[in-house]
Amino acid sequence: MPYQLLLTSLENGVFTITINRPDKLNALNTRVIEELSTAVEEVYHNPEIKSAIITGAGSKSFVAGADISEFLQLDALQGEELARRGQQMVFDKIENAPKPVIAAVNGFALGGGCELALACHFIIASETARFGQPEVNLGLIPGYGGTQRLVQVAGKGRAMQLIMTGELINAADAMQYGIVNSVVKPEELLDKAKEILSVINSKAPLAISRVIASINAFDHTQAGYDYEIKKFGECFGTEDLKEGATAFLEKRKPNFKGK
Ligand code: COA
């Protein structure tokens, strides 16, 4: 399958998906979401793939969020659609994949990037990783499941603080928060991910897939995700989001008016 914005490789049953837009810090534009959806379908249906790793190209960023330059033309309904499509096409599909999909976070995992890592079954990070949900800086909220998945791993208070302040945390703090399973040197990141997957790949595949489904069944309801999609969409009806996204693209501070 030819991809424009992903690099993929298959080695010893491990399918590595690398988001390859380093000049834009691997931001998730429409094309990346579509290609990720196709790549995750490969994980489901290619019998040679036993497990997968999602990572970002370059040393700076895993994924620095959804592509802000695509926000300005969207109204509230289209904003809702952006979140719903992304959740259904990629994030939910990763979470419910019948084979392990892990995130190897090599730099910034912000907004949709943090949500992408959280949708994976678990996260390995390099010492250079930074995690955050900075949507409030744009007049927005997370829309790819962040309000739901972050609270599951980090707890309510930490999720509230991270999402309301928009602050970034380093890999060590992310590990302490329960977001990340292990932190390694940047050059060891992919080897560490492959080492863990080689253990998992040696187990019974049908048992592994039932582990994933059973753990996901813990206290998992769709209602919270649907509520997030609605609230995310509503932000696109505000002047503040237009101001926030424009300010980011113009590299200046936003002037929010609460409208
Ligand atoms: N959407 C679109 N473009 C993005 C982006 C995003 N989420 N994140 C980074 N980029 C682009 C920048 O616009 C810049 O493009 P340019 O070179 O054409 O101007 C390029 O990627 C490099 O980013 P830059 O901001 O110059 O790098 P930096 O090292 O100064 O800052 C960040 C890095 C991650 C702190 C900063 O890029 C940032 O805050 N990104 C947005 C994070 C965010 O709000 N994510 C949630 C979106 S909902």
mmCIF file of C-alpha atoms and ligand atoms in Angstrom:
data_model
loop_
_atom_site.group_PDB
_atom_site.id
_atom_site.type_symbol
_atom_site.label_atom_id
_atom_site.label_comp_id
_atom_site.label_asym_id
_atom_site.label_seq_id
_atom_site.Cartn_x
_atom_site.Cartn_y
_atom_site.Cartn_z
ATOM 1 C CA MET A 1 0.000 0.000 0.000
ATOM 2 C CA PRO A 2 1.656 3.277 -1.048
ATOM 3 C CA TYR A 3 1.431 6.058 1.531
ATOM 4 C CA GLN A 4 2.400 9.701 1.055
ATOM 5 C CA LEU A 5 2.635 10.768 4.686
ATOM 6 C CA LEU A 6 3.412 7.485 6.429
ATOM 7 C CA LEU A 7 6.402 5.187 6.308
ATOM 8 C CA THR A 8 5.670 1.554 7.076
ATOM 9 C CA SER A 9 7.819 -1.523 7.543
ATOM 10 C CA LEU A 10 7.170 -5.094 8.596
ATOM 11 C CA GLU A 11 9.882 -7.001 10.456
ATOM 12 C CA ASN A 12 9.453 -10.181 12.524
ATOM 13 C CA GLY A 13 5.681 -9.658 12.612
ATOM 14 C CA VAL A 14 6.043 -6.077 13.940
ATOM 15 C CA PHE A 15 4.478 -3.441 11.678
ATOM 16 C CA THR A 16 6.033 -0.022 12.273
ATOM 17 C CA ILE A 17 3.944 2.971 11.217
ATOM 18 C CA THR A 18 5.905 6.238 11.134
ATOM 19 C CA ILE A 19 3.997 9.481 10.621
ATOM 20 C CA ASN A 20 6.222 11.328 8.194
ATOM 21 C CA ARG A 21 5.553 15.078 8.107
ATOM 22 C CA PRO A 22 8.497 16.291 10.162
ATOM 23 C CA ASP A 23 8.448 19.834 8.716
ATOM 24 C CA LYS A 24 4.990 20.243 10.362
ATOM 25 C CA LEU A 25 5.990 18.229 13.444
ATOM 26 C CA ASN A 26 3.882 15.334 12.075
ATOM 27 C CA ALA A 27 0.596 17.235 12.641
ATOM 28 C CA LEU A 28 -2.500 15.187 11.790
ATOM 29 C CA ASN A 29 -4.065 16.644 8.674
ATOM 30 C CA THR A 30 -6.946 15.000 6.787
ATOM 31 C CA ARG A 31 -4.569 12.959 4.659
ATOM 32 C CA VAL A 32 -2.625 11.612 7.647
ATOM 33 C CA ILE A 33 -5.894 10.581 9.334
ATOM 34 C CA GLU A 34 -6.996 8.765 6.155
ATOM 35 C CA GLU A 35 -3.650 7.016 5.751
ATOM 36 C CA LEU A 36 -3.537 6.060 9.432
ATOM 37 C CA SER A 37 -6.999 4.573 9.049
ATOM 38 C CA THR A 38 -5.765 2.442 6.135
ATOM 39 C CA ALA A 39 -2.608 1.417 7.994
ATOM 40 C CA VAL A 40 -4.652 0.345 11.022
ATOM 41 C CA GLU A 41 -6.892 -1.683 8.682
ATOM 42 C CA GLU A 42 -3.712 -3.454 7.570
ATOM 43 C CA VAL A 43 -3.014 -4.326 11.197
ATOM 44 C CA TYR A 44 -6.485 -5.870 11.469
ATOM 45 C CA HIS A 45 -6.402 -7.839 8.215
ATOM 46 C CA ASN A 46 -2.806 -8.710 7.287
ATOM 47 C CA PRO A 47 -2.073 -12.116 8.860
ATOM 48 C CA GLU A 48 1.681 -11.449 8.717
ATOM 49 C CA ILE A 49 1.269 -8.546 11.152
ATOM 50 C CA LYS A 50 1.289 -9.693 14.766
ATOM 51 C CA SER A 51 1.583 -6.274 16.410
ATOM 52 C CA ALA A 52 2.288 -2.645 15.568
ATOM 53 C CA ILE A 53 4.240 0.406 16.663
ATOM 54 C CA ILE A 54 3.158 3.969 15.926
ATOM 55 C CA THR A 55 5.898 6.619 16.005
ATOM 56 C CA GLY A 56 6.829 9.968 14.433
ATOM 57 C CA ALA A 57 9.533 10.870 11.922
ATOM 58 C CA GLY A 58 12.440 13.035 13.038
ATOM 59 C CA SER A 59 13.849 13.586 16.500
ATOM 60 C CA LYS A 60 11.624 16.468 17.548
ATOM 61 C CA SER A 61 8.050 15.307 17.414
ATOM 62 C CA PHE A 62 5.801 12.276 17.700
ATOM 63 C CA VAL A 63 2.726 14.280 16.623
ATOM 64 C CA ALA A 64 2.197 17.970 17.540
ATOM 65 C CA GLY A 65 -1.593 17.714 17.293
ATOM 66 C CA ALA A 66 -4.320 18.010 14.742
ATOM 67 C CA ASP A 67 -3.404 20.323 11.866
ATOM 68 C CA ILE A 68 -4.429 23.794 13.079
ATOM 69 C CA SER A 69 -4.309 25.225 9.545
ATOM 70 C CA GLU A 70 -7.377 23.112 8.684
ATOM 71 C CA PHE A 71 -9.452 24.594 11.552
ATOM 72 C CA LEU A 72 -10.244 28.053 10.221
ATOM 73 C CA GLN A 73 -12.782 27.044 7.597
ATOM 74 C CA LEU A 74 -14.829 24.804 9.924
ATOM 75 C CA ASP A 75 -18.154 25.654 11.591
ATOM 76 C CA ALA A 76 -19.582 23.885 14.663
ATOM 77 C CA LEU A 77 -21.088 20.972 12.713
ATOM 78 C CA GLN A 78 -17.949 20.471 10.665
ATOM 79 C CA GLY A 79 -15.872 20.613 13.853
ATOM 80 C CA GLU A 80 -18.022 17.873 15.310
ATOM 81 C CA GLU A 81 -17.604 15.853 12.120
ATOM 82 C CA LEU A 82 -13.812 16.280 12.266
ATOM 83 C CA ALA A 83 -13.746 14.792 15.767
ATOM 84 C CA ARG A 84 -16.249 12.014 15.010
ATOM 85 C CA ARG A 85 -14.497 10.918 11.799
ATOM 86 C CA GLY A 86 -11.089 10.896 13.467
ATOM 87 C CA GLN A 87 -12.335 8.955 16.473
ATOM 88 C CA GLN A 88 -14.146 6.374 14.344
ATOM 89 C CA MET A 89 -11.565 6.054 11.554
ATOM 90 C CA VAL A 90 -8.434 5.967 13.678
ATOM 91 C CA PHE A 91 -8.531 6.355 17.452
ATOM 92 C CA ASP A 92 -11.305 3.866 18.299
ATOM 93 C CA LYS A 93 -9.966 1.474 15.667
ATOM 94 C CA ILE A 94 -6.518 1.510 17.279
ATOM 95 C CA GLU A 95 -7.910 1.041 20.769
ATOM 96 C CA ASN A 96 -10.048 -1.913 19.663
ATOM 97 C CA ALA A 97 -7.469 -3.511 17.361
ATOM 98 C CA PRO A 98 -7.300 -7.284 17.859
ATOM 99 C CA LYS A 99 -3.491 -7.092 17.939
ATOM 100 C CA PRO A 100 -1.257 -4.967 20.190
ATOM 101 C CA VAL A 101 -0.591 -1.433 18.942
ATOM 102 C CA ILE A 102 1.883 0.540 21.027
ATOM 103 C CA ALA A 103 3.040 4.136 20.801
ATOM 104 C CA ALA A 104 6.768 4.902 20.695
ATOM 105 C CA VAL A 105 6.755 8.600 21.583
ATOM 106 C CA ASN A 106 9.927 10.245 20.307
ATOM 107 C CA GLY A 107 9.217 13.941 21.021
ATOM 108 C CA PHE A 108 6.180 16.232 21.244
ATOM 109 C CA ALA A 109 2.920 14.334 21.797
ATOM 110 C CA LEU A 110 0.524 17.257 21.944
ATOM 111 C CA GLY A 111 -3.234 17.523 21.476
ATOM 112 C CA GLY A 112 -4.203 14.902 18.914
ATOM 113 C CA GLY A 113 -0.680 13.471 19.278
ATOM 114 C CA CYS A 114 -1.145 12.820 22.983
ATOM 115 C CA GLU A 115 -4.593 11.403 22.156
ATOM 116 C CA LEU A 116 -3.083 9.155 19.480
ATOM 117 C CA ALA A 117 -0.581 7.774 21.993
ATOM 118 C CA LEU A 118 -3.373 7.309 24.549
ATOM 119 C CA ALA A 119 -5.475 5.377 22.025
ATOM 120 C CA CYS A 120 -2.629 2.867 21.670
ATOM 121 C CA HIS A 121 -2.606 -0.083 24.074
ATOM 122 C CA PHE A 122 0.336 1.384 25.975
ATOM 123 C CA ILE A 123 3.079 3.957 25.563
ATOM 124 C CA ILE A 124 6.872 3.789 25.574
ATOM 125 C CA ALA A 125 8.631 7.149 25.521
ATOM 126 C CA SER A 126 12.058 8.542 24.886
ATOM 127 C CA GLU A 127 13.625 10.891 27.444
ATOM 128 C CA THR A 128 12.927 13.728 25.005
ATOM 129 C CA ALA A 129 9.157 13.145 24.904
ATOM 130 C CA ARG A 130 6.779 15.921 25.975
ATOM 131 C CA PHE A 131 3.084 15.315 26.578
ATOM 132 C CA GLY A 132 0.253 17.828 26.717
ATOM 133 C CA GLN A 133 -3.259 18.794 25.710
ATOM 134 C CA PRO A 134 -2.760 22.469 24.773
ATOM 135 C CA GLU A 135 -6.097 22.891 22.933
ATOM 136 C CA VAL A 136 -7.263 25.576 25.398
ATOM 137 C CA ASN A 137 -4.529 27.842 23.997
ATOM 138 C CA LEU A 138 -6.552 27.801 20.774
ATOM 139 C CA GLY A 139 -10.009 28.185 22.327
ATOM 140 C CA LEU A 140 -10.634 24.474 21.875
ATOM 141 C CA ILE A 141 -10.878 21.208 23.817
ATOM 142 C CA PRO A 142 -9.497 17.739 22.989
ATOM 143 C CA GLY A 143 -11.668 16.009 20.378
ATOM 144 C CA TYR A 144 -9.934 12.714 19.678
ATOM 145 C CA GLY A 145 -10.882 11.091 22.985
ATOM 146 C CA GLY A 146 -8.431 12.980 25.220
ATOM 147 C CA THR A 147 -10.942 13.962 27.895
ATOM 148 C CA GLN A 148 -11.935 10.309 28.243
ATOM 149 C CA ARG A 149 -8.653 8.414 27.893
ATOM 150 C CA LEU A 150 -6.428 10.787 29.872
ATOM 151 C CA VAL A 151 -8.679 10.500 32.910
ATOM 152 C CA GLN A 152 -8.509 6.697 32.658
ATOM 153 C CA VAL A 153 -4.714 6.595 32.892
ATOM 154 C CA ALA A 154 -3.809 9.727 34.874
ATOM 155 C CA GLY A 155 -6.887 10.190 37.091
ATOM 156 C CA LYS A 156 -9.413 13.022 37.239
ATOM 157 C CA GLY A 157 -7.344 15.688 39.004
ATOM 158 C CA ARG A 158 -4.330 15.336 36.743
ATOM 159 C CA ALA A 159 -6.479 15.208 33.607
ATOM 160 C CA MET A 160 -8.313 18.355 34.739
ATOM 161 C CA GLN A 161 -5.053 20.195 35.436
ATOM 162 C CA LEU A 162 -3.275 19.098 32.244
ATOM 163 C CA ILE A 163 -6.210 19.938 29.977
ATOM 164 C CA MET A 164 -7.147 23.210 31.722
ATOM 165 C CA THR A 165 -3.591 24.589 31.944
ATOM 166 C CA GLY A 166 -2.465 23.262 28.557
ATOM 167 C CA GLU A 167 0.953 22.726 30.158
ATOM 168 C CA LEU A 168 3.437 20.211 28.807
ATOM 169 C CA ILE A 169 4.983 17.529 30.992
ATOM 170 C CA ASN A 170 8.212 15.623 30.414
ATOM 171 C CA ALA A 171 8.589 11.864 30.043
ATOM 172 C CA ALA A 172 9.500 11.280 33.693
ATOM 173 C CA ASP A 173 6.359 13.099 34.895
ATOM 174 C CA ALA A 174 4.264 11.275 32.279
ATOM 175 C CA MET A 175 5.559 8.005 33.703
ATOM 176 C CA GLN A 176 4.740 9.097 37.231
ATOM 177 C CA TYR A 177 1.233 10.076 36.056
ATOM 178 C CA GLY A 178 0.706 6.575 34.618
ATOM 179 C CA ILE A 179 0.597 7.817 31.013
ATOM 180 C CA VAL A 180 3.839 6.087 30.015
ATOM 181 C CA ASN A 181 5.072 2.554 30.831
ATOM 182 C CA SER A 182 8.802 3.110 30.355
ATOM 183 C CA VAL A 183 11.234 5.845 29.420
ATOM 184 C CA VAL A 184 14.402 5.107 27.458
ATOM 185 C CA LYS A 185 17.161 6.941 25.605
ATOM 186 C CA PRO A 186 16.022 8.250 22.199
ATOM 187 C CA GLU A 187 18.279 5.855 20.283
ATOM 188 C CA GLU A 188 16.855 2.879 22.219
ATOM 189 C CA LEU A 189 13.172 3.726 21.748
ATOM 190 C CA LEU A 190 12.267 1.506 18.793
ATOM 191 C CA ASP A 191 14.424 -1.389 20.028
ATOM 192 C CA LYS A 192 12.689 -1.240 23.402
ATOM 193 C CA ALA A 193 9.257 -1.253 21.740
ATOM 194 C CA LYS A 194 10.268 -4.200 19.533
ATOM 195 C CA GLU A 195 11.713 -6.077 22.504
ATOM 196 C CA ILE A 196 8.411 -5.801 24.406
ATOM 197 C CA LEU A 197 6.423 -6.803 21.327
ATOM 198 C CA SER A 198 8.660 -9.821 20.699
ATOM 199 C CA VAL A 199 7.578 -11.128 24.119
ATOM 200 C CA ILE A 200 3.900 -10.463 23.379
ATOM 201 C CA ASN A 201 4.201 -11.928 19.860
ATOM 202 C CA SER A 202 5.383 -15.215 21.353
ATOM 203 C CA LYS A 203 2.063 -15.647 23.209
ATOM 204 C CA ALA A 204 -1.186 -17.086 21.884
ATOM 205 C CA PRO A 205 -2.629 -14.490 19.468
ATOM 206 C CA LEU A 206 -6.268 -15.266 20.251
ATOM 207 C CA ALA A 207 -5.581 -14.905 23.967
ATOM 208 C CA ILE A 208 -3.818 -11.553 23.361
ATOM 209 C CA SER A 209 -6.764 -10.286 21.375
ATOM 210 C CA ARG A 210 -9.129 -11.293 24.188
ATOM 211 C CA VAL A 211 -6.884 -9.537 26.708
ATOM 212 C CA ILE A 212 -7.231 -6.312 24.716
ATOM 213 C CA ALA A 213 -11.011 -6.656 24.368
ATOM 214 C CA SER A 214 -11.453 -7.529 28.059
ATOM 215 C CA ILE A 215 -9.294 -4.693 29.371
ATOM 216 C CA ASN A 216 -11.088 -2.266 27.051
ATOM 217 C CA ALA A 217 -14.422 -3.506 28.389
ATOM 218 C CA PHE A 218 -13.513 -2.151 31.827
ATOM 219 C CA ASP A 219 -15.859 0.741 32.507
ATOM 220 C CA HIS A 220 -15.888 1.745 28.849
ATOM 221 C CA THR A 221 -18.909 3.599 27.547
ATOM 222 C CA GLN A 222 -19.356 5.504 24.297
ATOM 223 C CA ALA A 223 -21.371 8.293 25.947
ATOM 224 C CA GLY A 224 -18.335 10.271 27.144
ATOM 225 C CA TYR A 225 -16.707 10.201 23.731
ATOM 226 C CA ASP A 226 -19.924 11.369 22.059
ATOM 227 C CA TYR A 227 -20.228 14.189 24.577
ATOM 228 C CA GLU A 228 -16.638 15.253 23.860
ATOM 229 C CA ILE A 229 -17.341 15.290 20.095
ATOM 230 C CA LYS A 230 -20.350 17.574 20.673
ATOM 231 C CA LYS A 231 -18.433 19.983 22.907
ATOM 232 C CA PHE A 232 -15.421 19.980 20.533
ATOM 233 C CA GLY A 233 -17.736 20.888 17.655
ATOM 234 C CA GLU A 234 -19.314 23.725 19.653
ATOM 235 C CA CYS A 235 -15.886 25.379 19.962
ATOM 236 C CA PHE A 236 -15.904 25.848 16.168
ATOM 237 C CA GLY A 237 -18.923 28.122 16.551
ATOM 238 C CA THR A 238 -16.917 30.535 18.719
ATOM 239 C CA GLU A 239 -14.899 33.617 17.776
ATOM 240 C CA ASP A 240 -12.282 32.491 20.284
ATOM 241 C CA LEU A 241 -11.317 29.413 18.234
ATOM 242 C CA LYS A 242 -10.923 31.499 15.055
ATOM 243 C CA GLU A 243 -8.759 33.901 17.071
ATOM 244 C CA GLY A 244 -6.742 31.073 18.691
ATOM 245 C CA ALA A 245 -6.008 29.234 15.435
ATOM 246 C CA THR A 246 -5.236 32.480 13.568
ATOM 247 C CA ALA A 247 -2.905 33.621 16.356
ATOM 248 C CA PHE A 248 -1.032 30.283 16.220
ATOM 249 C CA LEU A 249 -0.598 30.504 12.446
ATOM 250 C CA GLU A 250 0.466 34.171 12.713
ATOM 251 C CA LYS A 251 2.871 33.234 15.542
ATOM 252 C CA ARG A 252 1.371 35.691 18.059
ATOM 253 C CA LYS A 253 -0.508 35.499 21.376
ATOM 254 C CA PRO A 254 -4.295 35.090 21.106
ATOM 255 C CA ASN A 255 -6.658 37.722 22.463
ATOM 256 C CA PHE A 256 -9.663 35.725 23.710
ATOM 257 C CA LYS A 257 -12.956 37.552 24.290
ATOM 258 C CA GLY A 258 -15.096 34.683 25.605
ATOM 259 C CA LYS A 259 -17.339 34.838 22.538
HETATM 260 N N1 COA B 1 -0.829 22.121 13.217
HETATM 261 C C1 COA B 1 -0.289 22.694 12.118
HETATM 262 N N2 COA B 1 0.994 23.047 12.031
HETATM 263 C C2 COA B 1 1.776 22.801 13.093
HETATM 264 C C3 COA B 1 1.289 22.220 14.275
HETATM 265 C C4 COA B 1 -0.082 21.860 14.296
HETATM 266 N N3 COA B 1 -0.635 21.274 15.369
HETATM 267 N N4 COA B 1 2.305 22.117 15.164
HETATM 268 C C5 COA B 1 3.384 22.617 14.542
HETATM 269 N N5 COA B 1 3.077 23.028 13.306
HETATM 270 C C6 COA B 1 3.963 23.620 12.295
HETATM 271 C C7 COA B 1 4.273 25.072 12.627
HETATM 272 O O1 COA B 1 3.227 25.908 12.148
HETATM 273 C C8 COA B 1 5.569 25.252 11.883
HETATM 274 O O2 COA B 1 5.269 25.399 10.504
HETATM 275 P P1 COA B 1 6.088 26.512 9.616
HETATM 276 O O3 COA B 1 7.519 26.058 9.701
HETATM 277 O O4 COA B 1 5.492 26.352 8.239
HETATM 278 O O5 COA B 1 5.851 27.841 10.272
HETATM 279 C C9 COA B 1 6.248 23.887 12.019
HETATM 280 O O6 COA B 1 5.227 22.964 12.329
HETATM 281 C C10 COA B 1 7.280 23.856 13.138
HETATM 282 O O7 COA B 1 6.629 24.279 14.348
HETATM 283 P P2 COA B 1 7.151 25.516 15.255
HETATM 284 O O8 COA B 1 5.980 26.038 16.025
HETATM 285 O O9 COA B 1 7.917 26.484 14.420
HETATM 286 O O10 COA B 1 8.177 24.736 16.223
HETATM 287 P P3 COA B 1 8.616 25.166 17.691
HETATM 288 O O11 COA B 1 9.755 24.284 18.054
HETATM 289 O O12 COA B 1 8.803 26.644 17.782
HETATM 290 O O13 COA B 1 7.357 24.809 18.622
HETATM 291 C C11 COA B 1 5.537 23.425 19.399
HETATM 292 C C12 COA B 1 6.957 23.476 18.789
HETATM 293 C C13 COA B 1 5.101 21.971 19.393
HETATM 294 C C14 COA B 1 5.591 23.954 20.857
HETATM 295 C C15 COA B 1 4.572 24.297 18.563
HETATM 296 O O14 COA B 1 4.712 23.920 17.193
HETATM 297 C C16 COA B 1 3.130 24.169 18.935
HETATM 298 O O15 COA B 1 2.703 24.736 19.926
HETATM 299 N N6 COA B 1 2.329 23.436 18.119
HETATM 300 C C17 COA B 1 0.921 23.323 18.288
HETATM 301 C C18 COA B 1 0.588 22.379 19.412
HETATM 302 C C19 COA B 1 -0.927 22.330 19.609
HETATM 303 O O16 COA B 1 -1.563 23.301 19.972
HETATM 304 N N7 COA B 1 -1.500 21.159 19.361
HETATM 305 C C20 COA B 1 -2.896 20.933 19.540
HETATM 306 C C21 COA B 1 -3.622 21.204 18.270
HETATM 307 S S1 COA B 1 -5.354 20.912 18.480
#
